[in-house]
mmCIF file of C-alpha atoms in Angstrom:
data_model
loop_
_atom_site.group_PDB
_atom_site.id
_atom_site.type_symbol
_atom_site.label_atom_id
_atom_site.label_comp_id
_atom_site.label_asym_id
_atom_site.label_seq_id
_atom_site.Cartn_x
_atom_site.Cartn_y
_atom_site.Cartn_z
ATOM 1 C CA UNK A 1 -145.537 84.979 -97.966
ATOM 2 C CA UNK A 2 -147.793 84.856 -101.308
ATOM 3 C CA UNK A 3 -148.749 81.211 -102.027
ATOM 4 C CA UNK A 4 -150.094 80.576 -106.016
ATOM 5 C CA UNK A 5 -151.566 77.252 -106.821
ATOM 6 C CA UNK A 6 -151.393 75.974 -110.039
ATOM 7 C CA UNK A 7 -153.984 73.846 -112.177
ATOM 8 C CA UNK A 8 -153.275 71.285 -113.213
ATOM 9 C CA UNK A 9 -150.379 69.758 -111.367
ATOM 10 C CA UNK A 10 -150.325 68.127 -114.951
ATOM 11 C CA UNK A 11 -151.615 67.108 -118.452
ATOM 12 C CA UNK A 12 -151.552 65.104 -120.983
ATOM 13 C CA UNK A 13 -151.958 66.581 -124.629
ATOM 14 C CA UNK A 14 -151.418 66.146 -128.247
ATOM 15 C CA UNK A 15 -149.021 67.914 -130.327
ATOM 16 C CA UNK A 16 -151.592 71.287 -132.094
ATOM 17 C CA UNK A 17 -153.773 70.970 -129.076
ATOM 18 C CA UNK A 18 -155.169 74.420 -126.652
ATOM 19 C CA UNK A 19 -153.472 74.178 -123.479
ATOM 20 C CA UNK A 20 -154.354 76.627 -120.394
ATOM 21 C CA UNK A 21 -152.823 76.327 -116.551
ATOM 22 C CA UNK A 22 -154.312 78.337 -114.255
ATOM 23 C CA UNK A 23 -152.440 79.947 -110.759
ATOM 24 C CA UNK A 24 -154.220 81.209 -108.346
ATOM 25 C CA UNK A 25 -152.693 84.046 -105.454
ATOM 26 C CA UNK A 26 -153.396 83.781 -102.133
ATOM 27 C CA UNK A 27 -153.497 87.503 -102.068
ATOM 28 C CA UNK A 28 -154.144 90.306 -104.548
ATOM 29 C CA UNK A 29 -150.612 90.061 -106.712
ATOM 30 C CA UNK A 30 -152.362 93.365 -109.294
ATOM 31 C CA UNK A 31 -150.712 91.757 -112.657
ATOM 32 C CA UNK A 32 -147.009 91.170 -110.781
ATOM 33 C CA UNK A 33 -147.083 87.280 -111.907
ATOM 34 C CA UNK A 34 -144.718 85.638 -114.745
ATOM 35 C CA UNK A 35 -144.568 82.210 -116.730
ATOM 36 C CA UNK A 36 -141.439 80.448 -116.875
ATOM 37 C CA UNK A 37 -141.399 77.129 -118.860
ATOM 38 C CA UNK A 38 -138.841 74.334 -117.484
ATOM 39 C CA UNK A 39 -137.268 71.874 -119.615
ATOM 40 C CA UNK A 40 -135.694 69.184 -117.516
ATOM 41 C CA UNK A 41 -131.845 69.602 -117.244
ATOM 42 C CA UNK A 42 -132.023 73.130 -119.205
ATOM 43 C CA UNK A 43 -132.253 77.000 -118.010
ATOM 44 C CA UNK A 44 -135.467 78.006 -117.243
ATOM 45 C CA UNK A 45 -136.860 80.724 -119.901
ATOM 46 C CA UNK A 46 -139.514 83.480 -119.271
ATOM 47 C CA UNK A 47 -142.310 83.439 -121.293
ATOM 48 C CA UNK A 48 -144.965 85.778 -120.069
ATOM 49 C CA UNK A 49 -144.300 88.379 -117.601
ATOM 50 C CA UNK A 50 -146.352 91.307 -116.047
ATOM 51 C CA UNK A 51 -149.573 89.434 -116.524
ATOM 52 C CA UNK A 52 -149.727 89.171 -120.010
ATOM 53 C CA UNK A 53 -146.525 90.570 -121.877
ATOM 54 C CA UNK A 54 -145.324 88.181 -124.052
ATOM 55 C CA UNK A 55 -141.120 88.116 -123.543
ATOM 56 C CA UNK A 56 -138.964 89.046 -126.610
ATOM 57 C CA UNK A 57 -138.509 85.919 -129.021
ATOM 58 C CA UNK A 58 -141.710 83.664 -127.336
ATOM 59 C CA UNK A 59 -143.855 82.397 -129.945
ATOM 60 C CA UNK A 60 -147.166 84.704 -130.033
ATOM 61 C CA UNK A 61 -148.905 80.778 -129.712
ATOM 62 C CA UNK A 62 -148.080 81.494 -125.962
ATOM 63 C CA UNK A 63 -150.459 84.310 -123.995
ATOM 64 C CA UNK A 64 -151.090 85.343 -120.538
ATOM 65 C CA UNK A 65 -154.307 86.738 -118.948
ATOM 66 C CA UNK A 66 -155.675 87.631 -115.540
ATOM 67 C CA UNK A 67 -155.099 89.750 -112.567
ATOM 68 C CA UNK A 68 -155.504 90.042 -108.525
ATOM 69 C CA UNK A 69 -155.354 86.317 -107.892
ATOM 70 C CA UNK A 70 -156.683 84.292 -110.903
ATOM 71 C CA UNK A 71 -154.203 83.990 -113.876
ATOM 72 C CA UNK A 72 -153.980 81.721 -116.896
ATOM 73 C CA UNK A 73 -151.348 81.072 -119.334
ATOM 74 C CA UNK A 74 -152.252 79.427 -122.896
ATOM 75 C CA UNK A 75 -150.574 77.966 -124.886
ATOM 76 C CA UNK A 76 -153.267 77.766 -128.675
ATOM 77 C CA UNK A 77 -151.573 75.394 -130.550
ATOM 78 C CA UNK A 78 -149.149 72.822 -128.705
ATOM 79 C CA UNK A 79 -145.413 71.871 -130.745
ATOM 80 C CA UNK A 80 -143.229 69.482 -129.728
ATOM 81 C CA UNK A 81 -140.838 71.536 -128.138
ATOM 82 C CA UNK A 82 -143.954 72.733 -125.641
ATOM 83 C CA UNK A 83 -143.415 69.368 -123.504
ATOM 84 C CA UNK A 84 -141.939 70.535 -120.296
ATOM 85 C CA UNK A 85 -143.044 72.134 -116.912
ATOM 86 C CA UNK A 86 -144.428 75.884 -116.455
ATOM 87 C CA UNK A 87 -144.109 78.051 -113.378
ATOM 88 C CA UNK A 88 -145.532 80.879 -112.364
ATOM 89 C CA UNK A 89 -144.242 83.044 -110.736
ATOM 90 C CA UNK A 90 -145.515 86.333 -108.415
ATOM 91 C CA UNK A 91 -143.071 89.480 -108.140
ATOM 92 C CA UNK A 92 -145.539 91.615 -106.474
ATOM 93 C CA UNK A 93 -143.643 91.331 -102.506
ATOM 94 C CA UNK A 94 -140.145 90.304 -101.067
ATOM 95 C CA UNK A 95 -139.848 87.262 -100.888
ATOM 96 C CA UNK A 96 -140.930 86.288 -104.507
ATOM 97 C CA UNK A 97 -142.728 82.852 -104.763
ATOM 98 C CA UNK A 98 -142.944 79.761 -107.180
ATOM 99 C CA UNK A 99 -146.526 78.148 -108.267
ATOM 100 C CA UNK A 100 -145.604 74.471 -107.965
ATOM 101 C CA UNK A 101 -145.337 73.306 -111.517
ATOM 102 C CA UNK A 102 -147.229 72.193 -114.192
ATOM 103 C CA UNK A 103 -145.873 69.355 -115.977
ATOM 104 C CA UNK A 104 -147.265 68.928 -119.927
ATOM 105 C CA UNK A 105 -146.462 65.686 -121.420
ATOM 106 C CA UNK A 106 -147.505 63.870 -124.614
ATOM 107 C CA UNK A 107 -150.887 62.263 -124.770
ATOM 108 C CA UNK B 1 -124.970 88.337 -125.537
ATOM 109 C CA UNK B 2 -126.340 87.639 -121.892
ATOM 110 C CA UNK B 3 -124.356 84.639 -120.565
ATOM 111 C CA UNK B 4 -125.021 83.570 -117.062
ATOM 112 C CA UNK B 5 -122.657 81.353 -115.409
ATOM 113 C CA UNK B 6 -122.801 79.175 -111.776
ATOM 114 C CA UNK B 7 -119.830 77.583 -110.016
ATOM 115 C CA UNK B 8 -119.202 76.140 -106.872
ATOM 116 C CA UNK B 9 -121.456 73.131 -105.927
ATOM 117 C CA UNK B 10 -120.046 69.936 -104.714
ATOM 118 C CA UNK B 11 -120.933 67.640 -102.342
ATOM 119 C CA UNK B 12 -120.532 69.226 -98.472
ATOM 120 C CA UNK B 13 -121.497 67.010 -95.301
ATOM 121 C CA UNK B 14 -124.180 68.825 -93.278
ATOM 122 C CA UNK B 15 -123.304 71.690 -91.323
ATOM 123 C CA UNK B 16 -120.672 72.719 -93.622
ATOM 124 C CA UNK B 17 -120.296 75.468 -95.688
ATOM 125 C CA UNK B 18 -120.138 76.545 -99.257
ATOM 126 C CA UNK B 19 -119.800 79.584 -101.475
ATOM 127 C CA UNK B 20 -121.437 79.567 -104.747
ATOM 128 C CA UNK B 21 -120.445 82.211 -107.438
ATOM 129 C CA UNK B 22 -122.133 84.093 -110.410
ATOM 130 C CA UNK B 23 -120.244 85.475 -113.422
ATOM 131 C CA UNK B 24 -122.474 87.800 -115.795
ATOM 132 C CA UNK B 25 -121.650 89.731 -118.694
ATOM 133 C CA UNK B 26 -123.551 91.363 -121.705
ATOM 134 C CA UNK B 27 -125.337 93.907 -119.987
ATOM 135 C CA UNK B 28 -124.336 96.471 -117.519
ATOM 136 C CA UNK B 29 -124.046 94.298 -114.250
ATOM 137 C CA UNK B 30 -124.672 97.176 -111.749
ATOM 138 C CA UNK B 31 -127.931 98.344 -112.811
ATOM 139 C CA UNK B 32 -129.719 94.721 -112.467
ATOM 140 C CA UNK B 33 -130.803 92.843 -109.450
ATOM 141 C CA UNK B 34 -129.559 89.674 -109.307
ATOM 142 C CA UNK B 35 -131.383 86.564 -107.927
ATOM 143 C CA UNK B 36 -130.717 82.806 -107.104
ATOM 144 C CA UNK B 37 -133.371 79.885 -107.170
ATOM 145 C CA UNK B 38 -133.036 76.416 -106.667
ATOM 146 C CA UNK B 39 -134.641 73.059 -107.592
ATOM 147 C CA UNK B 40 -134.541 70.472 -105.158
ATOM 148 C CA UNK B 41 -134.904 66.552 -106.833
ATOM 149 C CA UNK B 42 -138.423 66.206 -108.253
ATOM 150 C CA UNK B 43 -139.339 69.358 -106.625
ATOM 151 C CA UNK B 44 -140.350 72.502 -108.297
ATOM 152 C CA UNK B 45 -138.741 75.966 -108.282
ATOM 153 C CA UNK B 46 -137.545 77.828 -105.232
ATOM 154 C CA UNK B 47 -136.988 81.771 -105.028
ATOM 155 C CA UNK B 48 -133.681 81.886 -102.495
ATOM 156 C CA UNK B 49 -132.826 84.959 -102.182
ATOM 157 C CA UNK B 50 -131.956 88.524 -104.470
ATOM 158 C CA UNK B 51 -129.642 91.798 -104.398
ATOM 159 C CA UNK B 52 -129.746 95.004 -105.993
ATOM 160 C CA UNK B 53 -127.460 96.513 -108.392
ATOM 161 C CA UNK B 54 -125.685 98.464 -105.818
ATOM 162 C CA UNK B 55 -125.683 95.973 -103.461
ATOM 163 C CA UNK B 56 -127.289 97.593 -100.583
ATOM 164 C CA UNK B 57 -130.570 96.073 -100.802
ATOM 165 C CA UNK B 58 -131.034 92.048 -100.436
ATOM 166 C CA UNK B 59 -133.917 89.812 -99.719
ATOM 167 C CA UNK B 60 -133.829 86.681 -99.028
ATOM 168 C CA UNK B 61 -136.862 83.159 -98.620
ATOM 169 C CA UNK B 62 -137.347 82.074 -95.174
ATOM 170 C CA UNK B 63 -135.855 78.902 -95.759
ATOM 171 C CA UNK B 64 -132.335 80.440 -95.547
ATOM 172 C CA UNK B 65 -132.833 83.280 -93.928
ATOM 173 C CA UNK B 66 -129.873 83.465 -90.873
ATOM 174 C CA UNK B 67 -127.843 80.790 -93.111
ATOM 175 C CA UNK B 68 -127.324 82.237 -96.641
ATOM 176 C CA UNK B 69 -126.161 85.583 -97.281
ATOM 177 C CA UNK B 70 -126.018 86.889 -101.192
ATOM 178 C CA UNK B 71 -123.436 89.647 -101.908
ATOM 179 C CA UNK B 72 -121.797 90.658 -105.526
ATOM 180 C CA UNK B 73 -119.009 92.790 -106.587
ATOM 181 C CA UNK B 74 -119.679 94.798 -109.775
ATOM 182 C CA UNK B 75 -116.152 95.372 -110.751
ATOM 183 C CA UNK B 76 -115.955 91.433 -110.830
ATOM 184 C CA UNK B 77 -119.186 91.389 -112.541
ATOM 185 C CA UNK B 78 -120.316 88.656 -109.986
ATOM 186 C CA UNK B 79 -123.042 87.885 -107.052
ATOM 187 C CA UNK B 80 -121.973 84.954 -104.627
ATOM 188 C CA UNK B 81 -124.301 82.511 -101.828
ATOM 189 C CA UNK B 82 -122.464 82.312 -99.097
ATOM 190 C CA UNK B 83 -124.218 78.905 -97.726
ATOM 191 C CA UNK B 84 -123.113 78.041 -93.778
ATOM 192 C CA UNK B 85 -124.715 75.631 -91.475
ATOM 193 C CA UNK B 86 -125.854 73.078 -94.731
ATOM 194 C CA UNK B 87 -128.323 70.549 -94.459
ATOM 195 C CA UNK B 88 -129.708 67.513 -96.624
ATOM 196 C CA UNK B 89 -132.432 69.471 -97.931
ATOM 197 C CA UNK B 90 -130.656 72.049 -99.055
ATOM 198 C CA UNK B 91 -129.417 69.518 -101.874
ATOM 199 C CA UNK B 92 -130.542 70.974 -105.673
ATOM 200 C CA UNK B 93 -129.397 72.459 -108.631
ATOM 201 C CA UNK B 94 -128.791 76.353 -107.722
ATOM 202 C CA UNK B 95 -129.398 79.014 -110.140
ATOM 203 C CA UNK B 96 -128.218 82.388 -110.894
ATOM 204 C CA UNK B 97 -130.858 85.007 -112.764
ATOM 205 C CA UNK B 98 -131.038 88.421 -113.741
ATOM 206 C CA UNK B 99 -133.482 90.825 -113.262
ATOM 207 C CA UNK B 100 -135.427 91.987 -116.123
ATOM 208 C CA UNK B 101 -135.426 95.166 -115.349
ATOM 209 C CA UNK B 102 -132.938 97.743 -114.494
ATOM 210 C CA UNK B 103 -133.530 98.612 -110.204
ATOM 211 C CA UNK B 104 -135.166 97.650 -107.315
ATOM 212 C CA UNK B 105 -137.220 95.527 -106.275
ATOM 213 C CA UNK B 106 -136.238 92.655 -108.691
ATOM 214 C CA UNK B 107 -139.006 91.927 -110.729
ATOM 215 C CA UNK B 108 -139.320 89.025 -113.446
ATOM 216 C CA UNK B 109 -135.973 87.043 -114.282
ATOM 217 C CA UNK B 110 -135.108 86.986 -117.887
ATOM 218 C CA UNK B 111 -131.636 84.853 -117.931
ATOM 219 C CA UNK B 112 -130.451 82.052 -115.986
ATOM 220 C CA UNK B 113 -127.640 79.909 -115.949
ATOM 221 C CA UNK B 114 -127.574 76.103 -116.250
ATOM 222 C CA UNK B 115 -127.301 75.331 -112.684
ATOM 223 C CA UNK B 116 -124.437 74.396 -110.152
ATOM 224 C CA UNK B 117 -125.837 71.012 -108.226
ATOM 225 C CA UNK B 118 -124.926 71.186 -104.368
ATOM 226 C CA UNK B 119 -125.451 67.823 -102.347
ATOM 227 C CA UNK B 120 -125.286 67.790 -98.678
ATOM 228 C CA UNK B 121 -124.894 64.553 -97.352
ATOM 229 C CA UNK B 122 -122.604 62.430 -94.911
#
């Protein structure tokens, strides 16, 4: 199975602030990786897939680089309603696979 | 409108069984893999297992390979987890998701419900 490692496990930062996570693939994933973000207790919600594609209805703040096995997602100018934890994801082999979280709380 | 909707979970003692459903509606149910992830407590996200639109393709984590099996029926507009031989860390919130995109393999997951929460304990 593809393992991704993600950077950091988790932050602190203040609300207008330039976030980037980074996942790394333990393979060459091409651009098959996605960004969910997690708010505790609510649905998961794609932000970023193939790469870089930013999802219908994501604020353009949010962007998605990389390819192979390095990836980042940013995030330019933190709101409140960024708080939460961010995933990514890999959808380039059966079975897919989960980075283990990134967790962005308030400085 | 895309809803996605879990029910199901309870609390099972291990080794038992349980059957979790799916009901989708808003887009044309047959045409989209449909997936299940889980969160275990203060874990992270899991990728369980998926099926296509037809049905004849599935795929499932190693985890539960041999214990889950994921099936739908597309005039019910639903996909089920049929969960046997249970154990206590199989306890977490279980999600339904649809595929983004119409076919096979699944690809990125674009809705998901709000969870059903199984617990397996004695």
């Amino acid at each position: 199975d593809i393992r991704l490692t993600q950077s950091p496990s988790s932050l602190s930062a203040s609300v207008g602030d330039r976030v980037t996570i980074t996942c790394g693939a333990s393979q060459n994933i091409s651009n098959s990786l996605n960004w969910y973000q997690h708010h505790p207790g609510k649905t998961p919600k794609l932000l970023i897939y193939d790469a870089s594609r930013l999802q219908r209805g994501v604020p353009s703040a949010f962007s998605g680089s990389g390819s192979v096995t390095h990836f980042t997602l940013t995030i330019t100018s933190l709101q409140r309603e960024d708080f939460a934890v961010y995933y990514c994801q890999q959808h380039f082999s059966l079975p897919y696979t989960f980075g283990q979280g990134t967790k962005v709380d308030i400085k | 409108e895309v809803q996605v909707l879990e029910s199901g979970g309870g609390l099972v003692r291990p080794g038992e069984s349980l059957r979790l459903s799916c009901a989708a509606s808003g887009f044309t149910f047959s045409s989209h893999a449909m997936n299940w992830v889980r969160q275990a407590p203060g874990k992270g996200l899991e990728w369980l297992s998926a099926i296509s639109g037809s049905g004849a393709s599935t795929s499932y984590a190693d985890s539960v390979k041999g214990r889950f099996t994921i099936s739908r029926d597309n005039s019910m507009n639903t996909v089920y987890l049929q969960m046997n031989s249970l154990r206590a860390d199989d306890t977490a919130v279980y999600y339904c998701a649809k595929s983004f995109r119409a076919g096979w393999p699944p690809g990125p997951l674009d809705y998901w419900g709000q969870g059903t929460p199984v617990t397996v304990s004695s």
